[in-house]
XYZ file of C-alpha atoms in Angstrom:
282
model
C -4.637 -19.134 10.839
C -3.464 -15.717 12.139
C -0.842 -15.658 14.855
C -2.053 -15.087 18.060
C -0.803 -11.631 19.857
C 0.274 -10.438 23.122
C -0.296 -7.000 24.046
C 3.150 -5.862 25.708
C 2.640 -2.391 27.824
C 5.791 -0.757 29.106
C 4.811 1.102 32.260
C 7.835 2.607 34.121
C 5.624 3.704 37.054
C 2.580 1.377 36.690
C -0.532 2.359 38.192
C -2.751 -0.646 38.711
C -6.098 1.058 37.986
C -4.727 2.057 34.447
C -3.486 -1.447 33.855
C -6.854 -2.935 34.850
C -8.622 -0.439 32.487
C -6.109 -1.342 29.658
C -6.615 -5.114 30.228
C -10.555 -4.730 30.399
C -10.370 -2.600 26.820
C -8.018 -5.536 25.549
C -10.142 -8.288 26.550
C -6.978 -9.743 27.881
C -7.720 -12.763 30.278
C -4.106 -13.091 31.530
C -1.563 -10.445 32.867
C 1.974 -11.500 33.568
C 4.763 -9.240 34.972
C 8.034 -10.519 33.771
C 9.480 -7.148 35.044
C 8.477 -4.372 37.236
C 7.910 -2.108 34.217
C 6.764 -4.656 31.623
C 2.922 -6.181 31.454
C 2.285 -8.905 29.073
C -1.584 -9.302 28.306
C -1.839 -12.713 26.876
C -4.903 -13.323 24.901
C -5.655 -9.869 24.176
C -8.015 -9.170 21.139
C -6.082 -7.530 18.191
C -9.356 -6.054 17.011
C -9.104 -3.637 19.876
C -5.733 -2.510 19.047
C -6.600 1.279 17.778
C -8.468 2.146 21.100
C -6.132 -0.018 23.305
C -3.087 1.660 22.024
C -4.595 5.005 22.285
C -5.436 4.448 25.939
C -2.049 3.242 26.682
C -0.746 6.373 25.116
C -3.102 8.601 27.297
C -1.597 6.984 30.437
C 2.005 7.564 29.074
C 2.568 4.145 28.306
C 4.432 2.499 25.229
C 2.709 -0.712 24.037
C 2.534 -3.067 20.961
C 0.802 -6.216 19.817
C 3.924 -8.955 19.759
C 3.442 -12.577 18.027
C 3.286 -14.699 21.010
C 6.663 -16.232 21.592
C 8.516 -13.680 19.482
C 12.218 -12.934 20.804
C 14.404 -10.053 19.905
C 16.759 -12.937 19.315
C 14.574 -13.894 16.186
C 15.666 -10.818 14.517
C 19.066 -11.175 12.457
C 19.226 -7.671 11.105
C 18.410 -4.284 12.922
C 18.437 -1.341 10.459
C 18.234 2.182 11.909
C 18.099 5.855 10.847
C 20.675 8.086 12.465
C 19.423 11.747 13.173
C 16.644 11.889 16.066
C 16.624 8.027 15.800
C 20.113 6.314 16.986
C 21.408 9.903 18.020
C 19.875 12.872 19.638
C 20.304 15.704 17.240
C 19.984 16.661 13.494
C 23.378 16.984 12.380
C 22.510 19.158 9.548
C 20.758 21.794 11.926
C 23.627 21.790 14.335
C 26.125 22.506 11.643
C 24.119 25.011 10.446
C 24.051 26.451 14.148
C 27.864 27.031 13.907
C 27.008 29.408 10.903
C 24.405 30.960 12.622
C 21.600 29.813 10.559
C 19.915 27.016 12.494
C 16.519 28.456 12.324
C 16.157 28.712 8.729
C 17.653 25.149 8.141
C 15.838 23.544 10.956
C 12.486 24.759 9.478
C 13.257 22.950 6.268
C 14.347 19.857 8.219
C 11.154 19.741 10.110
C 9.236 20.025 7.105
C 11.080 17.401 5.016
C 10.804 15.095 7.974
C 6.957 15.421 8.053
C 6.990 14.568 4.405
C 6.017 17.974 3.295
C 9.087 18.396 0.880
C 10.969 16.404 -1.564
C 13.798 15.061 0.733
C 16.580 15.199 -1.986
C 15.674 18.882 -2.909
C 15.350 19.926 0.540
C 18.904 18.339 1.499
C 20.364 20.138 -1.488
C 19.036 23.563 -0.405
C 20.121 23.040 2.938
C 23.669 21.876 2.227
C 23.942 24.855 -0.061
C 23.403 27.087 2.997
C 26.441 25.457 4.358
C 29.222 26.669 1.678
C 32.364 28.049 3.226
C 32.045 26.249 6.594
C 35.178 24.665 7.783
C 35.538 21.017 8.010
C 36.375 21.602 11.726
C 32.730 22.371 12.221
C 31.736 18.912 11.685
C 34.230 17.589 14.283
C 32.709 20.124 16.620
C 29.352 18.784 16.148
C 30.205 15.243 16.529
C 32.386 15.759 19.657
C 30.312 18.427 21.286
C 26.678 17.871 20.503
C 26.150 14.308 19.201
C 24.828 11.608 21.622
C 23.323 8.406 21.468
C 19.577 8.381 22.178
C 18.738 6.832 25.681
C 18.879 3.142 25.313
C 20.838 3.044 22.213
C 23.981 1.405 23.778
C 21.835 -1.343 25.237
C 20.180 -2.090 22.044
C 23.321 -2.329 20.126
C 25.024 -4.478 22.860
C 22.075 -6.947 22.458
C 22.683 -6.977 18.917
C 26.420 -7.543 19.312
C 25.585 -10.478 21.887
C 23.094 -11.927 19.977
C 24.792 -11.999 16.491
C 22.391 -9.760 15.005
C 23.791 -7.408 12.095
C 23.354 -3.902 12.050
C 22.941 -1.401 9.418
C 23.012 2.325 9.986
C 21.255 4.230 6.923
C 21.072 7.779 6.940
C 19.890 10.783 4.904
C 22.612 12.657 6.983
C 26.433 12.777 6.251
C 28.985 9.867 6.314
C 31.148 12.039 8.371
C 29.120 10.948 11.210
C 28.039 7.573 10.146
C 31.402 6.327 9.624
C 32.516 7.538 13.114
C 29.464 5.791 14.912
C 30.125 2.651 13.003
C 33.759 2.530 13.976
C 32.983 3.738 17.599
C 30.236 1.290 18.286
C 30.945 -1.612 16.105
C 28.157 -1.324 13.436
C 28.308 -3.808 10.569
C 27.350 -1.453 7.661
C 26.551 2.398 7.287
C 25.474 4.402 4.384
C 24.913 8.509 4.186
C 25.520 11.184 2.031
C 28.991 12.631 1.208
C 29.720 16.135 1.731
C 31.800 17.736 -0.740
C 34.891 19.316 1.230
C 37.535 21.176 -0.887
C 40.638 23.084 1.062
C 39.148 21.953 4.308
C 36.059 23.989 3.577
C 32.217 22.656 2.589
C 31.459 23.543 -0.890
C 27.721 23.483 -0.243
C 27.397 20.444 -2.441
C 26.769 16.749 -1.987
C 28.527 14.187 -3.936
C 27.148 11.414 -5.709
C 23.364 10.240 -5.309
C 21.190 11.341 -2.354
C 20.418 8.546 0.156
C 16.374 9.208 0.265
C 13.637 7.246 1.303
C 13.676 4.789 -1.682
C 17.591 4.622 -1.226
C 17.076 3.456 2.540
C 14.650 0.817 1.279
C 16.974 -0.689 -1.465
C 19.889 -0.658 1.227
C 17.676 -2.651 3.543
C 16.665 -4.904 0.781
C 20.299 -5.550 -0.407
C 21.482 -6.119 2.896
C 18.988 -8.471 3.710
C 19.298 -10.583 0.926
C 23.098 -10.727 1.144
C 22.448 -12.036 4.296
C 20.162 -14.482 3.091
C 17.281 -13.448 5.540
C 13.510 -13.383 5.598
C 11.767 -9.916 5.939
C 10.320 -11.288 9.379
C 14.126 -11.418 10.385
C 14.452 -7.691 9.895
C 13.418 -4.883 12.348
C 13.887 -1.190 11.313
C 13.851 1.961 13.322
C 13.090 5.592 12.206
C 11.206 8.842 13.024
C 10.616 10.779 9.750
C 8.639 10.316 6.564
C 11.873 9.041 4.709
C 11.960 6.405 6.878
C 8.506 4.948 6.128
C 9.379 2.706 2.895
C 12.137 1.169 4.886
C 9.909 0.526 7.970
C 7.213 -1.057 5.752
C 9.862 -3.126 3.866
C 10.960 -4.585 7.479
C 9.339 -7.439 9.108
C 8.762 -5.272 12.116
C 8.916 -1.285 11.673
C 9.473 0.864 14.832
C 8.590 4.579 15.005
C 11.030 6.171 17.623
C 9.668 9.528 19.071
C 8.471 10.085 15.565
C 6.431 12.330 13.489
C 2.711 11.546 13.941
C 2.416 9.946 10.519
C 5.373 7.533 10.969
C 4.150 6.459 14.316
C 0.542 5.981 12.836
C 1.748 3.740 9.894
C 4.472 1.845 11.981
C 4.022 -1.559 13.305
C 5.467 -0.171 16.790
C 5.365 3.338 17.966
C 7.815 4.210 21.100
C 6.839 7.713 22.281
C 7.823 7.649 25.857
C 10.758 5.252 26.652
C 14.268 4.922 24.910
C 15.422 2.582 22.356
C 15.984 -0.242 24.751
C 12.252 -0.392 24.941
C 12.438 -2.373 21.922
C 14.428 -5.204 23.983
C 11.576 -5.270 26.684
C 8.748 -5.705 24.264
C 10.065 -8.952 23.186
C 10.796 -11.975 25.341
């Protein structure tokens, strides 16, 4: 017997006509408004999911089908990508900007995130272009350009309050993940190690690349170490290299993601902040 679902619509400025339209299309007999910007449509027919979610997007609303009664507290591990997911920038692009080569590097980044390039090869190619930059450029990016994405602090605070472990896993760099881990009390963080000699970037990465499969392996290893089931894990990402870990998690969330990622994830957040995850669940 399949688990019954509730269609949850996040509507910051709800239009009653839009909501009625969505409810009719979703074949939902009952609407609840637990908060002014949250509408729960119990009894919605999941078979209508593609057309319903498309209609929600057309109205500018984030929406998802959630198991009846599922609460955010039911998760015990949150796994998150870093660049353009937890934080507002692609760190490597901003480092490149300091060297005056951002367009060249950002174009490769964009193609890699869309899944058009081999991630590891693309990363090595971009890092090679950074050769000779002083390590101080990394500090400048962290202090002057890096910010948490909207809703990230609320999401992380909820995890701390509920005892949900946090894993930051990134195809970016340990310089940034280590500092975020310390500043925001994350439990685990993994990324790539830039080689630095005499205070300057050599243009090389030390050790194995944290690519899509590595992200998936780190999720599995952390989940197993905590003795959790897949359904107790929620993962968030935006790029093609996040897809394996999103599929491995019980719930995979695409956050302002590439179209392919939004299409394949369990939940796609395209309008709200990361705190939208909290509002989707009880």
